mmCIF file with all atom_site columns, C-alpha atoms in Angstrom:
data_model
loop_
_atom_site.group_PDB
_atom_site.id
_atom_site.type_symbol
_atom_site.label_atom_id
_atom_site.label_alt_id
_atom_site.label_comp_id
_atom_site.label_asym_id
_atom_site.label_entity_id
_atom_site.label_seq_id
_atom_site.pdbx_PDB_ins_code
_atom_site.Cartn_x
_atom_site.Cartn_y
_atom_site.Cartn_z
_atom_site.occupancy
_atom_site.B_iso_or_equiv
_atom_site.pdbx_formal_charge
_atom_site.auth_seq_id
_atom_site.auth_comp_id
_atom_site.auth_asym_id
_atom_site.auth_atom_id
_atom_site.pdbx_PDB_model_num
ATOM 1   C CA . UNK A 1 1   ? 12.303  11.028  -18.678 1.00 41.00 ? 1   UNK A CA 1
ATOM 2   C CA . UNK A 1 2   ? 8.976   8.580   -18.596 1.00 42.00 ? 2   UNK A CA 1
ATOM 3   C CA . UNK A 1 3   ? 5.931   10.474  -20.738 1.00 43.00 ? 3   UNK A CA 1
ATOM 4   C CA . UNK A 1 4   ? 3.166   11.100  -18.413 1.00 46.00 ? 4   UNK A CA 1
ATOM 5   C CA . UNK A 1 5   ? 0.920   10.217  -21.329 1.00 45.00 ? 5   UNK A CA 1
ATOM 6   C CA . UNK A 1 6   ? -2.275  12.185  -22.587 1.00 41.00 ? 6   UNK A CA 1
ATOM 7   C CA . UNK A 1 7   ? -5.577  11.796  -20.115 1.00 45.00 ? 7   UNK A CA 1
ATOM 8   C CA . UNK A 1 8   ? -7.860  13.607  -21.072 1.00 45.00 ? 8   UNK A CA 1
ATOM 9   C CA . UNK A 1 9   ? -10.433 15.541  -18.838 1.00 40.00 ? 9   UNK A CA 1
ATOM 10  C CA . UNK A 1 10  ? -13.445 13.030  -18.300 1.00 41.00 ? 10  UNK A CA 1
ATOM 11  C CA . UNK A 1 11  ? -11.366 10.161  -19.377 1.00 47.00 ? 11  UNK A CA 1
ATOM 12  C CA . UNK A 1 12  ? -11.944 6.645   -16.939 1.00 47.00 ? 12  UNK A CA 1
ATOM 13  C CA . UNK A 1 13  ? -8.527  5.676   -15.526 1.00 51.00 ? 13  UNK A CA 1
ATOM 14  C CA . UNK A 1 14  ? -9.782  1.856   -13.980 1.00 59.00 ? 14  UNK A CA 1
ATOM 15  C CA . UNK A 1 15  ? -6.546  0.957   -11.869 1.00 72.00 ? 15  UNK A CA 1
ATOM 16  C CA . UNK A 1 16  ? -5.625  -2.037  -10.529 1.00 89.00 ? 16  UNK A CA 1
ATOM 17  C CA . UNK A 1 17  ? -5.446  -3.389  -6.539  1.00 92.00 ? 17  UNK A CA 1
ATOM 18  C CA . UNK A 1 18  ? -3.479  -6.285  -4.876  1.00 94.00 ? 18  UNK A CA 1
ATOM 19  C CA . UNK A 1 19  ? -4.401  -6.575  -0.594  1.00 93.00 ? 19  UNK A CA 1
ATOM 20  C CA . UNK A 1 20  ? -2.865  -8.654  1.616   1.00 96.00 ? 20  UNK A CA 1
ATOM 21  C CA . UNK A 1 21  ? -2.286  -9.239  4.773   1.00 95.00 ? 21  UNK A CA 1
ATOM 22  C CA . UNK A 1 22  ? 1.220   -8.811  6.991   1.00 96.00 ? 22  UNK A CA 1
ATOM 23  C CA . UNK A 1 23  ? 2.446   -8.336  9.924   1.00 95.00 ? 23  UNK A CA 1
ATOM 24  C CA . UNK A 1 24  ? 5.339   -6.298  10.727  1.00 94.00 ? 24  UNK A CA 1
ATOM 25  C CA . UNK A 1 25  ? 7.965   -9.248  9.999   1.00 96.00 ? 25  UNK A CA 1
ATOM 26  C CA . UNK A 1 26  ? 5.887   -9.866  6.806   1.00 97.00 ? 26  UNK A CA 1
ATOM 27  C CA . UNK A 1 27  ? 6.449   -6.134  5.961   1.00 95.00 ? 27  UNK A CA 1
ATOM 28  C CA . UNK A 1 28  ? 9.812   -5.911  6.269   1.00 96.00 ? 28  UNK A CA 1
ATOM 29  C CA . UNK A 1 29  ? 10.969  -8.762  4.459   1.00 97.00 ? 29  UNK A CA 1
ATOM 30  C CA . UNK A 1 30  ? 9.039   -7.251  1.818   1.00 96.00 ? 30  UNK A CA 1
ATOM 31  C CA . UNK A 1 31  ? 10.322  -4.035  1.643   1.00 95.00 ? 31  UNK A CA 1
ATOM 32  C CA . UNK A 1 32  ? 13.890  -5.478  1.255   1.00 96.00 ? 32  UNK A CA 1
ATOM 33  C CA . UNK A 1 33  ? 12.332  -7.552  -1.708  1.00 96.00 ? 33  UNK A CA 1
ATOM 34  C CA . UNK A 1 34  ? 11.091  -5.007  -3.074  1.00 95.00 ? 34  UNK A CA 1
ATOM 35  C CA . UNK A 1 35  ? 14.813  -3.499  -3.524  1.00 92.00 ? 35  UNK A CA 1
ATOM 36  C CA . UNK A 1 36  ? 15.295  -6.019  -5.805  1.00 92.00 ? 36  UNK A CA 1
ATOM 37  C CA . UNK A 1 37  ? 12.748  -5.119  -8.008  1.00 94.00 ? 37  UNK A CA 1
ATOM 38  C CA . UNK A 1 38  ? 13.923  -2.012  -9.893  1.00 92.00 ? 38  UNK A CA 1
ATOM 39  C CA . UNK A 1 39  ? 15.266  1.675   -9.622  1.00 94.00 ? 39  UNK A CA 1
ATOM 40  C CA . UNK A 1 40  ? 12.142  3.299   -7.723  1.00 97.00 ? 40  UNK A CA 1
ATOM 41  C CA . UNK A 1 41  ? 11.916  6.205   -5.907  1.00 97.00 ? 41  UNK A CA 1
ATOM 42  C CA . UNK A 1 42  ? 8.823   6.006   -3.120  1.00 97.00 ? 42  UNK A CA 1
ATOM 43  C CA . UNK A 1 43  ? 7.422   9.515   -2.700  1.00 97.00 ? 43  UNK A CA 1
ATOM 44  C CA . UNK A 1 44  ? 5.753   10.710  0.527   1.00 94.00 ? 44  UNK A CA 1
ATOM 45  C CA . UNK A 1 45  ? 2.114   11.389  -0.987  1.00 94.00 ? 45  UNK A CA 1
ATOM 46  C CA . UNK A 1 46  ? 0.690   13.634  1.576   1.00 93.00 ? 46  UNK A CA 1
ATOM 47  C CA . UNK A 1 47  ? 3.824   15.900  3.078   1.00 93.00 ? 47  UNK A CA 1
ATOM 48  C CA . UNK A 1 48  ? 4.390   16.735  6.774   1.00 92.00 ? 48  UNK A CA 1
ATOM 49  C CA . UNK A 1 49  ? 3.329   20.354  7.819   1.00 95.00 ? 49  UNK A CA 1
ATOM 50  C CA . UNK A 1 50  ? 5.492   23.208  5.602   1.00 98.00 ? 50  UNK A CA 1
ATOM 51  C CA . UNK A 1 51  ? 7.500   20.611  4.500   1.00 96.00 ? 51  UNK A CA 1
ATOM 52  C CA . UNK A 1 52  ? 8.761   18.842  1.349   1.00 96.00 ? 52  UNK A CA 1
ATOM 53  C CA . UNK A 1 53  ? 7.707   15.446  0.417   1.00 95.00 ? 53  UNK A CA 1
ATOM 54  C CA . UNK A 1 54  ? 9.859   12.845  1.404   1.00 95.00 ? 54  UNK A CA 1
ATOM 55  C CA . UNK A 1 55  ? 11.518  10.527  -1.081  1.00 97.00 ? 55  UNK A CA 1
ATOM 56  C CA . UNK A 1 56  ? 13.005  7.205   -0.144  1.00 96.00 ? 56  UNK A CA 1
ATOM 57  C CA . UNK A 1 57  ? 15.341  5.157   -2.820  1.00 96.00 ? 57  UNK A CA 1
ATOM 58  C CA . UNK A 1 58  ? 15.791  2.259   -0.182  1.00 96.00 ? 58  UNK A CA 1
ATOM 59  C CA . UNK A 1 59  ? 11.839  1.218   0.696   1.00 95.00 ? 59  UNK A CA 1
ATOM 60  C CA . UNK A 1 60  ? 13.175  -0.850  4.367   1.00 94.00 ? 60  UNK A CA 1
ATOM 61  C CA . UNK A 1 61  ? 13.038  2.847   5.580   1.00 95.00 ? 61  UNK A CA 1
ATOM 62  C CA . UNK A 1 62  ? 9.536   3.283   4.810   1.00 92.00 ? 62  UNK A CA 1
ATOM 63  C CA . UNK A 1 63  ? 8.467   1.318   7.796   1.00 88.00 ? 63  UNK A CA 1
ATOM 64  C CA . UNK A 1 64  ? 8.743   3.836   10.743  1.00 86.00 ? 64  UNK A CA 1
ATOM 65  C CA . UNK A 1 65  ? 6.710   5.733   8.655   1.00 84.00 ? 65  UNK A CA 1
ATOM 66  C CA . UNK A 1 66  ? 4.215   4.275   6.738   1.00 83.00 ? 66  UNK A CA 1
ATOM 67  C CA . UNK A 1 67  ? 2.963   0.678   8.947   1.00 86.00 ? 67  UNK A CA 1
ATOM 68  C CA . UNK A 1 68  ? 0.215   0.993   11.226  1.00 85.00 ? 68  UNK A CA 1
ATOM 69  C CA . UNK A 1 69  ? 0.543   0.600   14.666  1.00 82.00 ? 69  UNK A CA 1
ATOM 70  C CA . UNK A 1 70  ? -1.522  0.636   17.950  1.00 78.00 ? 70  UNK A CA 1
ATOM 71  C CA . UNK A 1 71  ? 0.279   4.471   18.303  1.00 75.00 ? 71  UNK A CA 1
ATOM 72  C CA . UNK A 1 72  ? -1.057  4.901   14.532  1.00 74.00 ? 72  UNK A CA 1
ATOM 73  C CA . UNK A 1 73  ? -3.943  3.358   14.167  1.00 66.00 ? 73  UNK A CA 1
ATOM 74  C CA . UNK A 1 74  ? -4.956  5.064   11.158  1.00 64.00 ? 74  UNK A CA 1
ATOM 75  C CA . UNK A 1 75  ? -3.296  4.398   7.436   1.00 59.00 ? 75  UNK A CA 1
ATOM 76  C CA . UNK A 1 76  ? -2.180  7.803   6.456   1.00 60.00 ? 76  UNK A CA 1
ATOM 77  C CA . UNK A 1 77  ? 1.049   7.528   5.086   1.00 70.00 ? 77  UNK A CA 1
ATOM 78  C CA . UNK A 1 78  ? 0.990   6.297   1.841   1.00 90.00 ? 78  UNK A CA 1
ATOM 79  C CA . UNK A 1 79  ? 3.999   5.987   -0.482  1.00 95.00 ? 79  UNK A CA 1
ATOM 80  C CA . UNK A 1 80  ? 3.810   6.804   -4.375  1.00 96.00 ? 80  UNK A CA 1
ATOM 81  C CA . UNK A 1 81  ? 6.227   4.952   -6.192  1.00 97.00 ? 81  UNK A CA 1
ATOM 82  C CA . UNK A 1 82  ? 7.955   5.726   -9.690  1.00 97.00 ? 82  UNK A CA 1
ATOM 83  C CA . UNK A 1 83  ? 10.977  5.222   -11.615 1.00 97.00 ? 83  UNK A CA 1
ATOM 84  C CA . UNK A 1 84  ? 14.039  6.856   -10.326 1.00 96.00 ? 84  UNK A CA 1
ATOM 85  C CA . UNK A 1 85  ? 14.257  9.104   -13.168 1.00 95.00 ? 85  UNK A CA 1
ATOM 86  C CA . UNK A 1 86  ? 10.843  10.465  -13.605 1.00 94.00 ? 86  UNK A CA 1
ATOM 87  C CA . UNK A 1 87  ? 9.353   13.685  -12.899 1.00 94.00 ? 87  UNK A CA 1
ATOM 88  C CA . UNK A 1 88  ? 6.818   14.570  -10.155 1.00 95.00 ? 88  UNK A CA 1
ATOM 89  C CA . UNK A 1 89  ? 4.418   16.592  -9.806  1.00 96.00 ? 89  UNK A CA 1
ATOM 90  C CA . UNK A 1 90  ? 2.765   18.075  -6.408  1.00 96.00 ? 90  UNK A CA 1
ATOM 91  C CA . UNK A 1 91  ? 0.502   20.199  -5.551  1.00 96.00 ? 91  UNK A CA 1
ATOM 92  C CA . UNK A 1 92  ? 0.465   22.833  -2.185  1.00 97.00 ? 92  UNK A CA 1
ATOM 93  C CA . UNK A 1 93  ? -2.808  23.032  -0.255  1.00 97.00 ? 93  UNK A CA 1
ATOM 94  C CA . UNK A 1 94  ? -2.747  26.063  2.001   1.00 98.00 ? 94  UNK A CA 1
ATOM 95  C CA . UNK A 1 95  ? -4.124  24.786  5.550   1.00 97.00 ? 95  UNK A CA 1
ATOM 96  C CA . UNK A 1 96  ? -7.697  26.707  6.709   1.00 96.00 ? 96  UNK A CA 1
ATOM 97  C CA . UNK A 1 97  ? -6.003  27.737  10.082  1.00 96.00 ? 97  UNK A CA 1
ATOM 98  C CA . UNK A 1 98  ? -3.594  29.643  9.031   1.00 95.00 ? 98  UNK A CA 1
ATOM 99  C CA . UNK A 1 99  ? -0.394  27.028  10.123  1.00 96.00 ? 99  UNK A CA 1
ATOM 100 C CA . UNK A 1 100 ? 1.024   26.775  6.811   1.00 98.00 ? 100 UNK A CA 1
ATOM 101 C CA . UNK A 1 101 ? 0.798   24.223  3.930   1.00 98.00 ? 101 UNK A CA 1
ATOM 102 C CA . UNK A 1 102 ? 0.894   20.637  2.853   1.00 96.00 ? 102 UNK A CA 1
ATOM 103 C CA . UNK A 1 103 ? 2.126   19.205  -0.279  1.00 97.00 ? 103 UNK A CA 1
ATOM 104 C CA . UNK A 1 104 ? 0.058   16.349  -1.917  1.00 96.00 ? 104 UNK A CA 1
ATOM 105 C CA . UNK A 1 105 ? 1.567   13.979  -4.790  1.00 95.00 ? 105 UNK A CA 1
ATOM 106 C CA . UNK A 1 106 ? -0.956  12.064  -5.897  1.00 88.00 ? 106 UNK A CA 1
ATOM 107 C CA . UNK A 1 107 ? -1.815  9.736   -8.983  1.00 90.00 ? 107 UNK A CA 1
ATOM 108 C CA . UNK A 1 108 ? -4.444  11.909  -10.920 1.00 87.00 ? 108 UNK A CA 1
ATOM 109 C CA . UNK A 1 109 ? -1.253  14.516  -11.821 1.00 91.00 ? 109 UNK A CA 1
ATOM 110 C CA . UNK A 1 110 ? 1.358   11.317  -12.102 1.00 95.00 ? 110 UNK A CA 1
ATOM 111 C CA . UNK A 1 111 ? 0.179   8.058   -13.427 1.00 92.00 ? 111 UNK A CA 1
ATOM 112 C CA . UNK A 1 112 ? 3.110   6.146   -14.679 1.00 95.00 ? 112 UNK A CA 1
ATOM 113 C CA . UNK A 1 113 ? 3.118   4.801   -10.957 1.00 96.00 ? 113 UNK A CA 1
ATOM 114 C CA . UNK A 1 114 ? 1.692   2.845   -7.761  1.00 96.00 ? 114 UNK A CA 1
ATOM 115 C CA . UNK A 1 115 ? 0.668   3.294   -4.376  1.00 95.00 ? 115 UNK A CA 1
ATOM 116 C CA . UNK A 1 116 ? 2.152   1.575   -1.096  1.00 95.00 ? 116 UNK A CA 1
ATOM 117 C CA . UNK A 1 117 ? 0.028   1.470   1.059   1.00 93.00 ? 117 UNK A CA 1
ATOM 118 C CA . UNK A 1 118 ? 1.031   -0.586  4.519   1.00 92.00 ? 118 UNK A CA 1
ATOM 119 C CA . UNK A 1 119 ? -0.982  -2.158  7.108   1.00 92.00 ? 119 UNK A CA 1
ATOM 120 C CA . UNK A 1 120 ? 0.095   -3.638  10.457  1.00 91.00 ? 120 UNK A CA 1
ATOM 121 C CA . UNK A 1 121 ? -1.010  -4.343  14.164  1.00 91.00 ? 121 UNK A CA 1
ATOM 122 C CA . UNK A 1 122 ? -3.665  -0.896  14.828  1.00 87.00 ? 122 UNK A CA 1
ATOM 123 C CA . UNK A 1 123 ? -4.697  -2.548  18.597  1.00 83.00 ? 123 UNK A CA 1
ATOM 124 C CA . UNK A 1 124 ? -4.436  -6.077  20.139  1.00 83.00 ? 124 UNK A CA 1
ATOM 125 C CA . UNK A 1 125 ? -5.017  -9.169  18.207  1.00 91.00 ? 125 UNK A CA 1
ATOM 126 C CA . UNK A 1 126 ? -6.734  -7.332  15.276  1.00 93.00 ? 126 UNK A CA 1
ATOM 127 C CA . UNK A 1 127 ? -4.211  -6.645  11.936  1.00 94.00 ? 127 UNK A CA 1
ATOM 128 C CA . UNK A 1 128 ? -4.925  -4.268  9.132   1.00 93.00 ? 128 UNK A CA 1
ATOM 129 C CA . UNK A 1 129 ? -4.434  -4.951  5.754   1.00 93.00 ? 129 UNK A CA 1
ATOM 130 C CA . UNK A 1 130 ? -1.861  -3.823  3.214   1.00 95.00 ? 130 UNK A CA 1
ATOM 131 C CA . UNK A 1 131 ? -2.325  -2.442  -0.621  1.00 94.00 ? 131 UNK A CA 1
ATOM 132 C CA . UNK A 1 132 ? -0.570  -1.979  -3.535  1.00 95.00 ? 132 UNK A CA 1
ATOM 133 C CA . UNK A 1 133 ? -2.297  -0.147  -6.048  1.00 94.00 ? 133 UNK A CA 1
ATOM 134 C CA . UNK A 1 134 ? -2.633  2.200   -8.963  1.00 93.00 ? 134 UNK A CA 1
ATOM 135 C CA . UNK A 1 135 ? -5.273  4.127   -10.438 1.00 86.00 ? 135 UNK A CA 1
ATOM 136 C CA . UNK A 1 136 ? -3.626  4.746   -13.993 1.00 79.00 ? 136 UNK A CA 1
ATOM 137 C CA . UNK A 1 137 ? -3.889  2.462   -16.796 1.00 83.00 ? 137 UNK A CA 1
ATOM 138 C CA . UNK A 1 138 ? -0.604  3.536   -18.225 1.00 92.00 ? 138 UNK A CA 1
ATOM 139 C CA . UNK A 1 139 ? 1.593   0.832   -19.730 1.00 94.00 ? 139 UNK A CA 1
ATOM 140 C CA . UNK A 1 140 ? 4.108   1.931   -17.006 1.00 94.00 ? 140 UNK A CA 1
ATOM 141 C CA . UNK A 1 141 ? 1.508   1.553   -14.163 1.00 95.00 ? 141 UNK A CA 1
ATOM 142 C CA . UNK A 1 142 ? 0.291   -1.633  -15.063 1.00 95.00 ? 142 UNK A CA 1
ATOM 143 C CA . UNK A 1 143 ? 3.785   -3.223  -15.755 1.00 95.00 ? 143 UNK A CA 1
ATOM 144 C CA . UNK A 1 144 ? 4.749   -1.896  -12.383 1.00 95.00 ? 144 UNK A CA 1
ATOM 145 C CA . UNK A 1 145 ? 1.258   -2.749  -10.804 1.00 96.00 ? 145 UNK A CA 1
ATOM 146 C CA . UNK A 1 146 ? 2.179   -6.249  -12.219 1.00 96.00 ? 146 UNK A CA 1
ATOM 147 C CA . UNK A 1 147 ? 6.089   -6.827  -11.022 1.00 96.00 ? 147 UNK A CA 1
ATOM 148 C CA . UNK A 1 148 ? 4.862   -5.918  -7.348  1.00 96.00 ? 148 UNK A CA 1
ATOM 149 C CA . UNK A 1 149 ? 1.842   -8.109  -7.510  1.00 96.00 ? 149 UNK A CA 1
ATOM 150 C CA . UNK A 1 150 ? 4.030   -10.859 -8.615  1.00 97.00 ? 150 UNK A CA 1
ATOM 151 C CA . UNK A 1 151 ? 6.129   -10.343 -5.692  1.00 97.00 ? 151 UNK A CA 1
ATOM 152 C CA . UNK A 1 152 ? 3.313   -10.034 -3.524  1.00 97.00 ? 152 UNK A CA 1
ATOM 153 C CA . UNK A 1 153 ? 1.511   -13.290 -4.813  1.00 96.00 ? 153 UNK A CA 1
ATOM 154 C CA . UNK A 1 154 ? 4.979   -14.947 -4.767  1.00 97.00 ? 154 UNK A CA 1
ATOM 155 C CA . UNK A 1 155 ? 4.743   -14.803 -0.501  1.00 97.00 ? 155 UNK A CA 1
ATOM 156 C CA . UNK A 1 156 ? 1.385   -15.169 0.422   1.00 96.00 ? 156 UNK A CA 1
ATOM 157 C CA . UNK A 1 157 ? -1.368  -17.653 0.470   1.00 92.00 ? 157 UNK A CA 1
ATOM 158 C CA . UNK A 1 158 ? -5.011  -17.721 -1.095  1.00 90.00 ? 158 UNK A CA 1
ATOM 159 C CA . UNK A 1 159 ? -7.563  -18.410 1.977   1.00 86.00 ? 159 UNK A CA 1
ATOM 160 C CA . UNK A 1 160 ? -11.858 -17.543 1.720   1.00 78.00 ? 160 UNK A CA 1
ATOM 161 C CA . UNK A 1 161 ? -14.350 -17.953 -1.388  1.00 72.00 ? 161 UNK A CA 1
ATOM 162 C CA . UNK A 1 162 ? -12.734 -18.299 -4.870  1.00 68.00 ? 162 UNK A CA 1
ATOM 163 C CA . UNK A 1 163 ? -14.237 -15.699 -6.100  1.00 61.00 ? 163 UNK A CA 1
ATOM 164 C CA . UNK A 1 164 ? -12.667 -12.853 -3.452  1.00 69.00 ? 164 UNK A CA 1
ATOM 165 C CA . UNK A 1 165 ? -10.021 -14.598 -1.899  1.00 80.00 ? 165 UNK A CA 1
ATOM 166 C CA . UNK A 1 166 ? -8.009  -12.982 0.426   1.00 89.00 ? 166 UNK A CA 1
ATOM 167 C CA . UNK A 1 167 ? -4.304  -13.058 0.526   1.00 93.00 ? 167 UNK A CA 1
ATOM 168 C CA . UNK A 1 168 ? -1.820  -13.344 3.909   1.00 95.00 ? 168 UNK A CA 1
ATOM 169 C CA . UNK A 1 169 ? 1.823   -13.534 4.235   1.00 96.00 ? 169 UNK A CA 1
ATOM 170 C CA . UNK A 1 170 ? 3.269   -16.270 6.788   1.00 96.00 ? 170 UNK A CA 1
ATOM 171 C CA . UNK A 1 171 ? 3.358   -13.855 9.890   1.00 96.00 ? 171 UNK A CA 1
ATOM 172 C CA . UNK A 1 172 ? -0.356  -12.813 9.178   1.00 95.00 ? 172 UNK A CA 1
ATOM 173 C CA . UNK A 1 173 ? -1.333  -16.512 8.597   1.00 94.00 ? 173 UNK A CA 1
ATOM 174 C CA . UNK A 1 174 ? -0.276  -17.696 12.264  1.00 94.00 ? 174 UNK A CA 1
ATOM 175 C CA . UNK A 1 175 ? -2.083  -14.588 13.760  1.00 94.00 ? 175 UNK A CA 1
ATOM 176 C CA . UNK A 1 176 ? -5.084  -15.859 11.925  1.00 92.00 ? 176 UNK A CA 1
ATOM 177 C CA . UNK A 1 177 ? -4.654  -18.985 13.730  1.00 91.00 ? 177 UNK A CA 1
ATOM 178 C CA . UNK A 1 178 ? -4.005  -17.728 17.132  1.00 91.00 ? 178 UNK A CA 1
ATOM 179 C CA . UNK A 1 179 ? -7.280  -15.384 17.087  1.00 91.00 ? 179 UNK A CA 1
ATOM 180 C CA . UNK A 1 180 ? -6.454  -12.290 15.386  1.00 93.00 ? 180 UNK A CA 1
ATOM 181 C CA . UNK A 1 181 ? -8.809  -10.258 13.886  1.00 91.00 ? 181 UNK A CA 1
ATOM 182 C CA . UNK A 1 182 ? -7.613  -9.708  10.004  1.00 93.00 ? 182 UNK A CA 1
ATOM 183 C CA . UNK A 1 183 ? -9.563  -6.665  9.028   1.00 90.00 ? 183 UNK A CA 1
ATOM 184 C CA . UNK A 1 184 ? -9.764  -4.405  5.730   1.00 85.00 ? 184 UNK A CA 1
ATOM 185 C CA . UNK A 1 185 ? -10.129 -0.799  8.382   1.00 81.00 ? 185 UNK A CA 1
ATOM 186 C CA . UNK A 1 186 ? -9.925  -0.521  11.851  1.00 76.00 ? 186 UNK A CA 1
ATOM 187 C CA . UNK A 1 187 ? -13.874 0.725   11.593  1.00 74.00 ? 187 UNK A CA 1
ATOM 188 C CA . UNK A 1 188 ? -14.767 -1.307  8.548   1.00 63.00 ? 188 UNK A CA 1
ATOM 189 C CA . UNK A 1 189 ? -17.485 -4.127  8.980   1.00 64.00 ? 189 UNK A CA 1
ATOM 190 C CA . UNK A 1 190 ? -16.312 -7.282  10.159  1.00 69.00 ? 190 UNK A CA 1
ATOM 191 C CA . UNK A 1 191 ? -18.029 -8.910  7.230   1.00 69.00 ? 191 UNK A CA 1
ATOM 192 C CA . UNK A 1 192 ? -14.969 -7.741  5.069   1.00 73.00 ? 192 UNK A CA 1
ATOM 193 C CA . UNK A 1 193 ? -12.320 -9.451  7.247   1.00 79.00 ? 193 UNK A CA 1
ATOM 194 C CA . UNK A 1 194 ? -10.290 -11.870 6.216   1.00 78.00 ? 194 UNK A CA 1
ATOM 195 C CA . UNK A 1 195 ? -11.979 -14.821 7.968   1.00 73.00 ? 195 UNK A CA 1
ATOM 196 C CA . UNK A 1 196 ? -12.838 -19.012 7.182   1.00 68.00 ? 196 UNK A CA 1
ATOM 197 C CA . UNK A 1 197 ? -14.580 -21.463 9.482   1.00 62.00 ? 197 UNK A CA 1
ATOM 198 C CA . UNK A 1 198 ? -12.231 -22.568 12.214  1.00 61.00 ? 198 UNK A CA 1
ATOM 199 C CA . UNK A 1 199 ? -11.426 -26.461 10.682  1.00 62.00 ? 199 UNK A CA 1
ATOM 200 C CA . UNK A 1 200 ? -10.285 -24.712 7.806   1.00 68.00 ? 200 UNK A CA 1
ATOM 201 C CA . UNK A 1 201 ? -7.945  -22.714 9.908   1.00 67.00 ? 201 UNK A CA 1
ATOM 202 C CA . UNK A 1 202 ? -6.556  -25.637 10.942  1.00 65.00 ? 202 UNK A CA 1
ATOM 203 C CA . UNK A 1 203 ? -5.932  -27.348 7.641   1.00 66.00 ? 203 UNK A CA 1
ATOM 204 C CA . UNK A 1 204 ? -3.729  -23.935 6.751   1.00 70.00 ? 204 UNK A CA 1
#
């Protein structure tokens, strides 16, 4: 069993982030890389209504679920993931209305892990981005955090200014040249897309 290791109230966890951007052929030739990496389990982080969280050992299922699309525009289904063998903890949040409960696995009650979090098409021509991320500092957070980054950096490309680049798998790199917007949120300001002047487009 992995420690969960000794936070203490008040204590700064600083966490790490890797975005990209991917389309849904991008995504899913990750997610089978991904099955290379390890023994994970990925962990449904916010349940379905009076249900359990679901748990995935083979991420190319994750898809259906987790990638936006113009049917879900909205990123809500976020994947925790951990070693196969270690423990999790949830918590149940009874719902206001009276309909029942929701169970919430989250990374301030189990930091020895990351968060999958997938972007994809939300509407015509305009692509959302992808994250992979962790908010512990843990040893096993930040080795994790690093494999998948690896991975990550291993199939994209660096376009924008040096000091915030932005990162885009193939599939997301030829929507960038056909027009598509490449944006961090659906209703986020367009001066956080993923954008460069149009000759260097071309030079991609």
């Amino acid at each position: 069993m992995y420690n969960q290791g000794n936070m203490q109230l008040g204590e700064i966890m600083y966490g790490r982030s890797c975005y990209f951007y991917a389309d849904e052929e991008d995504l899913a030739d990750l997610t089978r890389a991904l099955k290379g990496l390890g023994n994970y389990k990925f962990v449904q982080i916010r349940s379905n209504l009076n249900q359990p969280n679901l748990i995935f050992s083979d991420p190319t299922e994750l898809l259906p679920l987790a990638m936006v699309t113009p049917s879900n525009p909205t990123r809500i289904a976020s994947f925790l993931i951990v070693h196969n063998d270690q423990q999790i903890f949830e918590r149940e949040i009874a719902l206001k209305d009276g309909s029942g409960f929701i169970k919430i696995v989250d990374q301030n009650q189990n930091w020895n892990s990351v968060v999958l979090a997938f972007g994809g098409n939300c509407e015509e021509n305009t692509l959302i981005m992808s994250d992979i991320n962790t908010v512990g500092d843990t040893e096993i957070a930040l080795t994790m955090h690093n494999k998948f980054k690896k991975l990550v950096v291993t199939k994209t490309i660096k376009i924008g200014k040096k000091g915030s680049p932005h990162r885009l798998m193939p599939g997301a790199v030829e929507k960038l040249k056909s027009g598509w917007r490449l944006a961090s949120d659906k209703n986020w300001s367009r001066c956080t897309d993923a954008n460069i002047p149009a000759e260097e487009i071309a030079k991609i």
